[in-house]
PDB file of C-alpha atoms and ligand atoms in Angstrom:
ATOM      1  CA  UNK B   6      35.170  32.270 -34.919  1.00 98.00           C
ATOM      2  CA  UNK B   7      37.616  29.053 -34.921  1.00 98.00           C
ATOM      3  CA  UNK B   8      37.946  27.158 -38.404  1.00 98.00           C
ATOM      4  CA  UNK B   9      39.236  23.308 -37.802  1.00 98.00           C
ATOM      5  CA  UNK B  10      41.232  22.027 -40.634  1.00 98.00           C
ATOM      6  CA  UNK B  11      40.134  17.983 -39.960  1.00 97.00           C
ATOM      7  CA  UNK B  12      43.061  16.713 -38.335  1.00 96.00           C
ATOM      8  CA  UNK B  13      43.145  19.724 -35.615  1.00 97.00           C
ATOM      9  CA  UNK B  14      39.571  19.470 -34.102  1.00 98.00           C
ATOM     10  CA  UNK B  15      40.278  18.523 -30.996  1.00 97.00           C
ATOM     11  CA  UNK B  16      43.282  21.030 -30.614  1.00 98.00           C
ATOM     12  CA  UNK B  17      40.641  24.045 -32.260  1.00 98.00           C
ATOM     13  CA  UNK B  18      37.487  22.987 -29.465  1.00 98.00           C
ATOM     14  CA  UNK B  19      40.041  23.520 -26.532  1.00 97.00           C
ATOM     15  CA  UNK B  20      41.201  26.877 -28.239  1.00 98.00           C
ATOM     16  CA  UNK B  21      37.848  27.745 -28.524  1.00 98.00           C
ATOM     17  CA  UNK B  22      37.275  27.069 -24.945  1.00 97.00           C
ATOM     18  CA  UNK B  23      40.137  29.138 -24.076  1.00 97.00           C
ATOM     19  CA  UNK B  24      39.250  32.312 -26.149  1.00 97.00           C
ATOM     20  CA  UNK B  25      35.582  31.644 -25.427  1.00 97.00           C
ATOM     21  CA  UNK B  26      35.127  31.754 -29.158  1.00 97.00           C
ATOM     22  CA  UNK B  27      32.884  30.242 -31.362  1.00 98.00           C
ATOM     23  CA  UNK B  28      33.753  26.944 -32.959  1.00 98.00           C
ATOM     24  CA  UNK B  29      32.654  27.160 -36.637  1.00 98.00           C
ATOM     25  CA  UNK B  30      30.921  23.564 -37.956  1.00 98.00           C
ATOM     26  CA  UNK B  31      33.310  23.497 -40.674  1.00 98.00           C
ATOM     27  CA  UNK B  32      32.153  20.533 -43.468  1.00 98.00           C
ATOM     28  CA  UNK B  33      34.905  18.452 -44.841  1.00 98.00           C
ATOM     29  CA  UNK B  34      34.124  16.588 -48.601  1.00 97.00           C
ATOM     30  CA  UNK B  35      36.274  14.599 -50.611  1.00 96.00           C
ATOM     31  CA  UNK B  36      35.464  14.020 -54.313  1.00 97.00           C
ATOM     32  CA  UNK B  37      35.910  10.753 -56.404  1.00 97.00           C
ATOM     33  CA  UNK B  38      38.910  11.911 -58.652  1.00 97.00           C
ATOM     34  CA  UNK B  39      40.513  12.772 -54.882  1.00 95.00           C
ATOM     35  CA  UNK B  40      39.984  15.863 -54.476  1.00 97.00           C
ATOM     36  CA  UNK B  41      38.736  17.717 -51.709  1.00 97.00           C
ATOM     37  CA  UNK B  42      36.531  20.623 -50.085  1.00 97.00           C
ATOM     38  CA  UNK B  43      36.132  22.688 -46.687  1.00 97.00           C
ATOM     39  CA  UNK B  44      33.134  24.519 -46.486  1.00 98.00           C
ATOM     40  CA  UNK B  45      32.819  27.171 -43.229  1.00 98.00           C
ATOM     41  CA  UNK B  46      29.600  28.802 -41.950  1.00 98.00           C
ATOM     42  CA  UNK B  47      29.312  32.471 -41.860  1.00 98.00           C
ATOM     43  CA  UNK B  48      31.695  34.793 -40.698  1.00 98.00           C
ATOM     44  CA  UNK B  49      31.443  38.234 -38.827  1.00 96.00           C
ATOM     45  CA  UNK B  50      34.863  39.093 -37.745  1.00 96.00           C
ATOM     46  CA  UNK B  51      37.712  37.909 -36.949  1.00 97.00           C
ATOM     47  CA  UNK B  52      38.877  34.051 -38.007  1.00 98.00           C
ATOM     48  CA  UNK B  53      41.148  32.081 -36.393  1.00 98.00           C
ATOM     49  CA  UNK B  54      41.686  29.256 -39.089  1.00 98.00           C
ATOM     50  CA  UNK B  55      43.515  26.134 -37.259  1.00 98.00           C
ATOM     51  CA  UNK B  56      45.496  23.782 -39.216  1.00 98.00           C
ATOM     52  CA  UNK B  57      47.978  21.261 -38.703  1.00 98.00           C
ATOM     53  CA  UNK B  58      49.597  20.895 -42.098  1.00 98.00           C
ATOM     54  CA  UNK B  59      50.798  17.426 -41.215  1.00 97.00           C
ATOM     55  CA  UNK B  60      50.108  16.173 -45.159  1.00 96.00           C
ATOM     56  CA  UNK B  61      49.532  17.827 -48.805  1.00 95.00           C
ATOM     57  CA  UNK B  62      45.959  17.172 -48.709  1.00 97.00           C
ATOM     58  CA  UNK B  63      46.053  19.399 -45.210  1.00 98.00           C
ATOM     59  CA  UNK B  64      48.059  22.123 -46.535  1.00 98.00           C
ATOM     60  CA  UNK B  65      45.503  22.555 -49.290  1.00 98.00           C
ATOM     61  CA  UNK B  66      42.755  22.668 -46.658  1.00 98.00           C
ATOM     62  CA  UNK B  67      44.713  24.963 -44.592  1.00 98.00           C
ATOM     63  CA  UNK B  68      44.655  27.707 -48.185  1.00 98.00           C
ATOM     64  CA  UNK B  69      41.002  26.563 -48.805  1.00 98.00           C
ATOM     65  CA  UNK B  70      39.744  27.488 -44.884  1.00 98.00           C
ATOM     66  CA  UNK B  71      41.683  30.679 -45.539  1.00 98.00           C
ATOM     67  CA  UNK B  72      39.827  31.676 -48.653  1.00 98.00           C
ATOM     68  CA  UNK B  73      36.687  30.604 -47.653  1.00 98.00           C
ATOM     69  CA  UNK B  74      37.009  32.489 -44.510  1.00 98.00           C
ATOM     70  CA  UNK B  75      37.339  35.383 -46.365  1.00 98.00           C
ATOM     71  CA  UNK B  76      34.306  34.183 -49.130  1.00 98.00           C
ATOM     72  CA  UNK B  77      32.041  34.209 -45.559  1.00 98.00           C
ATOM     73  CA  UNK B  78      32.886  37.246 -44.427  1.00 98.00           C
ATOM     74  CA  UNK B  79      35.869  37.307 -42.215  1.00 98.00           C
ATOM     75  CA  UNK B  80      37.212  40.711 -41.743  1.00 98.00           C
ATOM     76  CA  UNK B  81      40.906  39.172 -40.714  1.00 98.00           C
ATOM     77  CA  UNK B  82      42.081  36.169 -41.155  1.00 98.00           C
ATOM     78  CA  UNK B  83      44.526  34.869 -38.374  1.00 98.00           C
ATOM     79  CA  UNK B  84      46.194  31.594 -39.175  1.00 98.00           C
ATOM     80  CA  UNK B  85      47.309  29.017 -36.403  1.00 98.00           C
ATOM     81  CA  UNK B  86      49.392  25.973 -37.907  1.00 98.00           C
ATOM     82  CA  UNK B  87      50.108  24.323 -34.769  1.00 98.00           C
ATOM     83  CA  UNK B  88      52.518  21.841 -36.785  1.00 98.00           C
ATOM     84  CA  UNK B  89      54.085  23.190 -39.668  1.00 98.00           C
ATOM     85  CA  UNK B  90      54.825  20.761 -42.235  1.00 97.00           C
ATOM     86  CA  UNK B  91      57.774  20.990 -44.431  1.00 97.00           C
ATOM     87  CA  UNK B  92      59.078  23.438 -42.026  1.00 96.00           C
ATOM     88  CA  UNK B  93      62.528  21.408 -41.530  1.00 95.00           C
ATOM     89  CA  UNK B  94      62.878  21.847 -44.772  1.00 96.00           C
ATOM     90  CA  UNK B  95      64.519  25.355 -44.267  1.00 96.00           C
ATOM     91  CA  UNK B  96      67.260  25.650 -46.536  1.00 96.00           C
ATOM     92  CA  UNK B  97      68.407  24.066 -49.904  1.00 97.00           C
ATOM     93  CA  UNK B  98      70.923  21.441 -48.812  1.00 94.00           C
ATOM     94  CA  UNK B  99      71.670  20.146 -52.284  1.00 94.00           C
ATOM     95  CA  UNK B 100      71.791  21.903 -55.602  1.00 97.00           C
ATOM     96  CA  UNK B 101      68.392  21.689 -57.176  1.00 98.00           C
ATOM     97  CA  UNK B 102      66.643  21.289 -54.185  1.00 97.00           C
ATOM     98  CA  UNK B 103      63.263  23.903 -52.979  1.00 98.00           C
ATOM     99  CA  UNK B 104      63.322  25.849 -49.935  1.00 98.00           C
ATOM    100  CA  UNK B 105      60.158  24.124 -49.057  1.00 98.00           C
ATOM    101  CA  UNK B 106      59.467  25.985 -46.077  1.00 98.00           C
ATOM    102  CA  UNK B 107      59.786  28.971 -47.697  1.00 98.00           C
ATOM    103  CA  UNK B 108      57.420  28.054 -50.605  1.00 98.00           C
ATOM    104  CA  UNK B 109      55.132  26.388 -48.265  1.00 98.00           C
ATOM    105  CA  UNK B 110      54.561  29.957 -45.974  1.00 98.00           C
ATOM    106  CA  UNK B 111      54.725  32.237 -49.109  1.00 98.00           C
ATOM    107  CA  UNK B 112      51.375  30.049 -49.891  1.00 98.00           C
ATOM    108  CA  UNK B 113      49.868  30.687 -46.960  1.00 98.00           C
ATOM    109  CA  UNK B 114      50.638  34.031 -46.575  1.00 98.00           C
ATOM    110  CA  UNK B 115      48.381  35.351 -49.790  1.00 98.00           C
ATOM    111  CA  UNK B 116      45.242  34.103 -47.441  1.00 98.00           C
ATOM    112  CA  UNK B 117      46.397  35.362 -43.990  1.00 98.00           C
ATOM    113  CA  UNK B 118      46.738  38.413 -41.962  1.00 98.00           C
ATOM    114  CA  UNK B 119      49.039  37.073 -39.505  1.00 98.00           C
ATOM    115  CA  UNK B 120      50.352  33.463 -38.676  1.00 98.00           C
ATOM    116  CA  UNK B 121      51.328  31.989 -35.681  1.00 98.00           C
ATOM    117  CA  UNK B 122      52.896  28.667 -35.424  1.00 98.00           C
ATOM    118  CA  UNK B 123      54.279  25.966 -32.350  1.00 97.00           C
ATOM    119  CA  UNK B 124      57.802  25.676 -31.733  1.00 95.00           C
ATOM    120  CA  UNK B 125      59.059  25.887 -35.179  1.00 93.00           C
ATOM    121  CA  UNK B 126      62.083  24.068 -36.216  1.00 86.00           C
ATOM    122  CA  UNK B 127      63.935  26.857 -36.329  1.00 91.00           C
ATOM    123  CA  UNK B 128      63.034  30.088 -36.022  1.00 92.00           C
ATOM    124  CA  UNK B 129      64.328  31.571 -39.033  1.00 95.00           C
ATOM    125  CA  UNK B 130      61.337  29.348 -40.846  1.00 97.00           C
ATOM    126  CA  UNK B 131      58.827  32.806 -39.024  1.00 98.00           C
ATOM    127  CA  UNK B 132      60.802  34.826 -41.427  1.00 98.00           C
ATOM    128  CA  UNK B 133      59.712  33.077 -44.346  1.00 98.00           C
ATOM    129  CA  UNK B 134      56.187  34.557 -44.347  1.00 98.00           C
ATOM    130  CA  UNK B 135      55.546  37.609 -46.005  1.00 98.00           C
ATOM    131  CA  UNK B 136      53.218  38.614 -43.079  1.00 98.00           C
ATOM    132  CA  UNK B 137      53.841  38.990 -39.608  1.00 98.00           C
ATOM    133  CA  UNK B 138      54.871  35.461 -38.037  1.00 98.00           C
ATOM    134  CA  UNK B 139      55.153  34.486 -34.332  1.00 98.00           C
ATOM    135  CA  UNK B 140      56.332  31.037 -32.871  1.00 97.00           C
ATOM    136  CA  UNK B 141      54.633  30.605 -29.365  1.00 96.00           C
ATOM    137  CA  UNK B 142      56.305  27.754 -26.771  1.00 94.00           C
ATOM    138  CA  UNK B 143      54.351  24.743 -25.858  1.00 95.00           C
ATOM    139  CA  UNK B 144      57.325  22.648 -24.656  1.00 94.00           C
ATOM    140  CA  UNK B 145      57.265  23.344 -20.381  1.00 93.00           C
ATOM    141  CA  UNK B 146      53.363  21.960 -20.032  1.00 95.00           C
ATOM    142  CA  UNK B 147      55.242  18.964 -21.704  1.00 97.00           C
ATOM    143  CA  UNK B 148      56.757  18.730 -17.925  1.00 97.00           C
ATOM    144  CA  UNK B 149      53.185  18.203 -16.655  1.00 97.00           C
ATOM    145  CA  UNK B 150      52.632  14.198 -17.091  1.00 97.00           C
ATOM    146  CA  UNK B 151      56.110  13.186 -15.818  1.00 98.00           C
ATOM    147  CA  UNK B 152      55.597  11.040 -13.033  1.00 97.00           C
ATOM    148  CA  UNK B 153      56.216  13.358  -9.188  1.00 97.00           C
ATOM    149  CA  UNK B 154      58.322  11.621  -8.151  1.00 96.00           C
ATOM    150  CA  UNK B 155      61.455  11.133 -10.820  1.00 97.00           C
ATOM    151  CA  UNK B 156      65.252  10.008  -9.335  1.00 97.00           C
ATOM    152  CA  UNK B 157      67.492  12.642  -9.712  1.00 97.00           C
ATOM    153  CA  UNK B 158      66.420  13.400 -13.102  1.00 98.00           C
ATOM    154  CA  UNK B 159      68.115  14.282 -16.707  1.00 97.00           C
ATOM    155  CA  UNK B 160      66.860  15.856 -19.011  1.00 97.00           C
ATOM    156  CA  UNK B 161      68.579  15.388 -22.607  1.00 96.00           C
ATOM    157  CA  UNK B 162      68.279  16.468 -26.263  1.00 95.00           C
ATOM    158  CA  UNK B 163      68.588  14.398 -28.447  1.00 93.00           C
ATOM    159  CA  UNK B 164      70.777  16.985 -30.641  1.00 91.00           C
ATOM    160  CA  UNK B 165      72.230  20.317 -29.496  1.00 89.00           C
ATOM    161  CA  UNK B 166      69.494  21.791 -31.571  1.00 89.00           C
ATOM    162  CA  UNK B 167      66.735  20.820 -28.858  1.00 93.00           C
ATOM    163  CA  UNK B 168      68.720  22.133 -25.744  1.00 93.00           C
ATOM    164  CA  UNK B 169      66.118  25.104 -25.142  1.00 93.00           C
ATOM    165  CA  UNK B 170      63.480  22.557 -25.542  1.00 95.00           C
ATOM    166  CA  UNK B 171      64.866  20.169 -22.892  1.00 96.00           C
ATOM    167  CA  UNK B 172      65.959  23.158 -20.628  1.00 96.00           C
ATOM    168  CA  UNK B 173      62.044  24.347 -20.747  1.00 95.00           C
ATOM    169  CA  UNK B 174      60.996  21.235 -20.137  1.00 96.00           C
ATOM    170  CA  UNK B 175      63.170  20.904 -16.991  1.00 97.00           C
ATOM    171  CA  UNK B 176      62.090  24.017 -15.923  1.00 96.00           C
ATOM    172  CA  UNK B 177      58.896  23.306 -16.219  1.00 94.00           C
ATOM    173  CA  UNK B 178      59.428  19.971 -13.669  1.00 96.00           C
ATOM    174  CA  UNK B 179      61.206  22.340 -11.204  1.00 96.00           C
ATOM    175  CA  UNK B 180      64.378  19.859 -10.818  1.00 96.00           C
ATOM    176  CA  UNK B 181      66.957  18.030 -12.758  1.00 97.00           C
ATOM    177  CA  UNK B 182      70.347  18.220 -14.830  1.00 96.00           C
ATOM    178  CA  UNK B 183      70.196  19.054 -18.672  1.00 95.00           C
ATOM    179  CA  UNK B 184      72.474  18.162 -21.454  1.00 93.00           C
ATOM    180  CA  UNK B 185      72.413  17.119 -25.221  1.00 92.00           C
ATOM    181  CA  UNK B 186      73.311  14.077 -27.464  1.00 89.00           C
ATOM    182  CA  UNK B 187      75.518  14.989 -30.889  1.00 83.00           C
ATOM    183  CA  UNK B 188      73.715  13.571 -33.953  1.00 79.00           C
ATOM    184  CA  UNK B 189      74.641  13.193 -37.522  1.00 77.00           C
ATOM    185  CA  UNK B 190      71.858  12.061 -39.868  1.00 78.00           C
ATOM    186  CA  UNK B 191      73.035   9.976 -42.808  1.00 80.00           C
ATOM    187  CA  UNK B 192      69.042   9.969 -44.353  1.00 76.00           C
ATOM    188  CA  UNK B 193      65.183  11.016 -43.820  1.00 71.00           C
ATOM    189  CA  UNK B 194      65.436   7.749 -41.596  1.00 70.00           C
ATOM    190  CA  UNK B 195      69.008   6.763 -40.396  1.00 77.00           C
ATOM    191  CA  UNK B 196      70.440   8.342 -37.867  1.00 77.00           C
ATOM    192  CA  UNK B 197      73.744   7.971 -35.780  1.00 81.00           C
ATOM    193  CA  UNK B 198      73.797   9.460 -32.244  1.00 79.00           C
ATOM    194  CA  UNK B 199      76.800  10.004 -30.230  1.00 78.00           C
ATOM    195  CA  UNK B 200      76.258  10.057 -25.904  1.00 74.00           C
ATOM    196  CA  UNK B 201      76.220  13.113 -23.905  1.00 74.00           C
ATOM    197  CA  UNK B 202      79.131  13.074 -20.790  1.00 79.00           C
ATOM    198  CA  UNK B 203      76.400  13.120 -18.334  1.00 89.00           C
ATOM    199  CA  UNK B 204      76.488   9.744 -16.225  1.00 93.00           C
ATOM    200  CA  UNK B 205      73.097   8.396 -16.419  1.00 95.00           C
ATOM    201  CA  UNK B 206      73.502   5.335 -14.222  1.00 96.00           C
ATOM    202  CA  UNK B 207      70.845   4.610 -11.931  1.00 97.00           C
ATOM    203  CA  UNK B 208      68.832   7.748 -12.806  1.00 97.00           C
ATOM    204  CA  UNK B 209      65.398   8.528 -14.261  1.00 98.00           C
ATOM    205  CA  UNK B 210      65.955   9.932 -18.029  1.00 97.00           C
ATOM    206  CA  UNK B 211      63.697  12.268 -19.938  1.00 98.00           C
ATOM    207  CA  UNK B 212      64.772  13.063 -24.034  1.00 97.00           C
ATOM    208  CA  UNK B 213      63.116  15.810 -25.076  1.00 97.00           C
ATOM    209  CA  UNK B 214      63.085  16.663 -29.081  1.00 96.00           C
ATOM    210  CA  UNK B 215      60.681  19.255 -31.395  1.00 96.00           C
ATOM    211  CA  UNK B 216      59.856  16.208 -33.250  1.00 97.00           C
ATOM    212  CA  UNK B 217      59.245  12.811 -33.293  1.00 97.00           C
ATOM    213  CA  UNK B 218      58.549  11.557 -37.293  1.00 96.00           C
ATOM    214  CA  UNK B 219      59.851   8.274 -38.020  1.00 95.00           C
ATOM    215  CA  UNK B 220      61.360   7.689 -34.564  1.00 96.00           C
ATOM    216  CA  UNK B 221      64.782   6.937 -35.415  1.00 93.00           C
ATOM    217  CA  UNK B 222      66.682  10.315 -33.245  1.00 92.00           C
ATOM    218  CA  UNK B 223      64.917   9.262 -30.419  1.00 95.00           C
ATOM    219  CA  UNK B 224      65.349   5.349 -30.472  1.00 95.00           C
ATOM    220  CA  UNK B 225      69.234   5.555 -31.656  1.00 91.00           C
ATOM    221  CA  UNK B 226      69.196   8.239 -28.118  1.00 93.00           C
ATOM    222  CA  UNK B 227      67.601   5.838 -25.752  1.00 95.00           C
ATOM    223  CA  UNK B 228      69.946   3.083 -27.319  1.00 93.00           C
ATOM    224  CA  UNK B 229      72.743   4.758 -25.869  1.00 91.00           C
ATOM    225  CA  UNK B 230      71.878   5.288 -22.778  1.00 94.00           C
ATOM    226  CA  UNK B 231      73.722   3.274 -20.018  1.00 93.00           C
ATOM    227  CA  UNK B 232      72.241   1.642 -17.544  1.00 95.00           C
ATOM    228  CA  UNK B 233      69.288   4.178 -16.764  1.00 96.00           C
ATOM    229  CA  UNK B 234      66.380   3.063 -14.533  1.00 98.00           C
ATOM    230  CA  UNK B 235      63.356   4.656 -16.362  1.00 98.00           C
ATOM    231  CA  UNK B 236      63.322   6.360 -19.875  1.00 98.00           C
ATOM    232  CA  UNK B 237      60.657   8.397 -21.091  1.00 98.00           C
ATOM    233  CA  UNK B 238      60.433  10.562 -24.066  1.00 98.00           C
ATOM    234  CA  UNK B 239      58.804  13.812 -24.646  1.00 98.00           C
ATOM    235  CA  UNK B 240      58.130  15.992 -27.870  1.00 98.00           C
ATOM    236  CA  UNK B 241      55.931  18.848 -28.640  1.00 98.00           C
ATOM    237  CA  UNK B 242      54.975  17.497 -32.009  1.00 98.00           C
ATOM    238  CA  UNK B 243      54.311  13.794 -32.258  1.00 98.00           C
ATOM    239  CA  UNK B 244      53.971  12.496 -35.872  1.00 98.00           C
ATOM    240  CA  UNK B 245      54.854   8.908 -35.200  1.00 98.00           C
ATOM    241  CA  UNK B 246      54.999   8.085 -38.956  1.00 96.00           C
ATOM    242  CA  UNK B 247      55.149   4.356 -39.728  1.00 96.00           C
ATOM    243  CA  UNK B 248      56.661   2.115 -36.953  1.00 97.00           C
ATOM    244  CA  UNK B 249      57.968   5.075 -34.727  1.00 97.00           C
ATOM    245  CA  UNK B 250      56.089   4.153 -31.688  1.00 97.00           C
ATOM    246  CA  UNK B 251      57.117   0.618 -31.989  1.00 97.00           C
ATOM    247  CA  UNK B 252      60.606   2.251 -32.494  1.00 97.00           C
ATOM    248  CA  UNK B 253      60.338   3.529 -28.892  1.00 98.00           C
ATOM    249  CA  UNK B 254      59.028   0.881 -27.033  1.00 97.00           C
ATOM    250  CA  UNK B 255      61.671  -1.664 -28.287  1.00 97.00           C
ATOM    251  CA  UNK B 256      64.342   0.928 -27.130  1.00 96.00           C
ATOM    252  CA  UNK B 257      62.760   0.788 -23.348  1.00 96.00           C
ATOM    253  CA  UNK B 258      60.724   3.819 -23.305  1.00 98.00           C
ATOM    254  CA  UNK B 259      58.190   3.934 -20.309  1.00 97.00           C
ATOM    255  CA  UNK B 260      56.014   6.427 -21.815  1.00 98.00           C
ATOM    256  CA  UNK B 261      55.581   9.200 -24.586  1.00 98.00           C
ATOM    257  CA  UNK B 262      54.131  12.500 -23.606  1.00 98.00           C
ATOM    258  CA  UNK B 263      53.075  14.476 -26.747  1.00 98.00           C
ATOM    259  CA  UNK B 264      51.024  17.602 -27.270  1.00 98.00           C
ATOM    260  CA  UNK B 265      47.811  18.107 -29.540  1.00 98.00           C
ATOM    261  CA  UNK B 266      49.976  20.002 -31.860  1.00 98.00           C
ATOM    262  CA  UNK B 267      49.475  16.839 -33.914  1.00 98.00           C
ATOM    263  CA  UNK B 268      46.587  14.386 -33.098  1.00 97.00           C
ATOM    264  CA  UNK B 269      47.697  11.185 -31.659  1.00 97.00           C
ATOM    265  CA  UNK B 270      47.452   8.694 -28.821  1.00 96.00           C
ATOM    266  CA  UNK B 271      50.363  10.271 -26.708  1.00 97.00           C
ATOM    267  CA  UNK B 272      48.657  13.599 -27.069  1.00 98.00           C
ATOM    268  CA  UNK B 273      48.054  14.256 -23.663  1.00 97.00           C
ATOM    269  CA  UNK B 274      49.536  17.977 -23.596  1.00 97.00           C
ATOM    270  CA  UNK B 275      47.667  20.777 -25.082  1.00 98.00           C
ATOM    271  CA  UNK B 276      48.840  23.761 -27.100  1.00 98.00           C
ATOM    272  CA  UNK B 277      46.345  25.651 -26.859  1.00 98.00           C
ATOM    273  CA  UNK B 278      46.746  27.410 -23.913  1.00 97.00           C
ATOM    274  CA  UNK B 279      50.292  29.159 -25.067  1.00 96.00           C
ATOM    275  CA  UNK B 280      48.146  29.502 -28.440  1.00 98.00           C
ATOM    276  CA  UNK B 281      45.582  31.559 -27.157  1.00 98.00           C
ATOM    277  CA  UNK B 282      48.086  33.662 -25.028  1.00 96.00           C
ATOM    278  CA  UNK B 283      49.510  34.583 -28.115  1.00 96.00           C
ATOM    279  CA  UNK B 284      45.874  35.311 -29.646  1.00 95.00           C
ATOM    280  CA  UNK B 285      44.160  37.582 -26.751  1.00 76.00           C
TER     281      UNK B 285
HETATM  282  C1  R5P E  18      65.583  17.306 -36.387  1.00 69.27           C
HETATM  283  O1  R5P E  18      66.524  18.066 -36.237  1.00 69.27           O
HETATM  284  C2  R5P E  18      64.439  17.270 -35.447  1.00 69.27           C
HETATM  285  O2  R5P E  18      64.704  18.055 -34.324  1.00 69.27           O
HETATM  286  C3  R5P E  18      64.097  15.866 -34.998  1.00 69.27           C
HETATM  287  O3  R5P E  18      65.177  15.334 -34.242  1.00 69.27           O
HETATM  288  C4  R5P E  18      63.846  14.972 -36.170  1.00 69.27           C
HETATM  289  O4  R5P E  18      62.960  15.577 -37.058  1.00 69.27           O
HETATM  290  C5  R5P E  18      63.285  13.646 -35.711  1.00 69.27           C
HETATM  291  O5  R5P E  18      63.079  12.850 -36.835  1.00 69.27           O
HETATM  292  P1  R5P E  18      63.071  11.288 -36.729  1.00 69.27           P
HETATM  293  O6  R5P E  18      62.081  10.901 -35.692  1.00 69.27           O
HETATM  294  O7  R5P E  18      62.670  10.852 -38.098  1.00 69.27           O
HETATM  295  O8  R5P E  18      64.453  10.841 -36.393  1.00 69.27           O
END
């Protein structure tokens, strides 16, 4: 049976479709003092909790689906955070600071038998559970909207960080050059982004990152850009927090192509297919 955490319904009915697994009527309360409760139906087998921990409030639903699953009679508990929150969090980079990541998938590992996550940050953040952990790839279906018939296209990162995920999403066109930005953050929401050597004159442009949050990687890229003819943007997980999307439409962005890895407008990519191939 598939348990939703609230803001990953739509993301758990198309899983469910894929598996041809239930979909559990989980209940979602929230109490006066702020609070809040997940109640799931009975169990008999396996569970396949899905949770986008894209706020606190979600990361405690994600532990309280877990437990409960277990409370109803779930013989194994298999946890799917499509987005992991915190997760670029991954180190301490000043003294004093948490390994949130770490903390964050210690947590859910007391209430899961294995995890499996969407094109973490890094991959190093798997090794932070103390059960096993896979990372699945949802970036080439991310090819799938792009208009046929793009002019000899690029595909860039907006960092050398997201070069597999622009390369994938190339590949997944069937045509096109690839290369990468250089980027030096200076805050959670100034950025400074440096070109790539690629010429870009004249030619359709796709920027492909992990994440989109407050829109300021991918704006500052498309601001470079010289003289393209269309811009679009693509990104597996598209959190779009505050004025992001307003971000990218000032810059000259045609269209954002997201998946369902995070519920939003651009979603029109789903994960679950590459979820359940790591599930069967
Ligand atoms: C960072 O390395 C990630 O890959 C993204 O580039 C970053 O999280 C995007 O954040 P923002 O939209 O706030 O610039």
């Amino acid at each position: 049976m598939i348990l939703s955490g609230s803001a990953t319904q739509q993301l758990a009915a198309e899983l469910a479709a894929a598996l041809g697994d239930d979909l559990g009527r989980v209940e979602y309360e929230s109490f006066p003092d702020g609070e809040q409760l997940a109640r799931v139906p009975p169990v008999d087998g396996r569970a396949i909790v899905v949770a986008s921990t894209v706020s606190s409030d979600a990361h405690v639903e994600l532990l309280q689906l877990q437990d409960a699953a277990r409370e109803a009679g779930a013989s194994e508990v298999v946890t799917v955070i499509p987005y992991m929150g915190y997760a670029r969090q991954d180190e301490a980079f000043e003294p004093g600071e948490p390994v949130s990541a770490r903390a964050v998938a210690r947590a859910v590992s007391t209430g899961a038998d294995r995890v499996v996550t969407v094109c973490p940050h890094e991959q190093k953040v798997l090794d932070f559970f103390d059960v096993p952990a896979v990372g699945v790839d949802a970036a080439p279906r991310l090819a799938d909207p792009l208009p046929a018939d793009l002019t000899d296209p690029v595909f860039l990162a907006p960092d050398a960080g997201a070069t597999a995920l622009a390369e994938s999403v190339r590949d997944g066109y069937g045509a096109g050059e690839t290369d990468h930005f250089e980027k030096y953050r200076h805050s959670g929401s100034e950025v400074t982004v440096t070109p790539s050597d690629v010429d870009v004159a004249g030619r359709d442009v796709v920027v492909v990152d992990d994440i989109i949050a407050t829109g300021s990687t991918m704006s500052q890229a498309v601001g470079e850009l010289d003289d393209p003819a269309r811009v679009y943007v693509a990104c597996v997980h598209p959190l779009l927090a505050g004025n992001a999307r307003l971000k990218l439409a000032n810059a000259g962005v045609e269209a954002v192509y997201g998946t369902d890895t995070i519920e939003r407008a651009v979603s029109t990519v789903s994960a679950a297919p590459a979820i359940a191939d790591a599930l069967d």
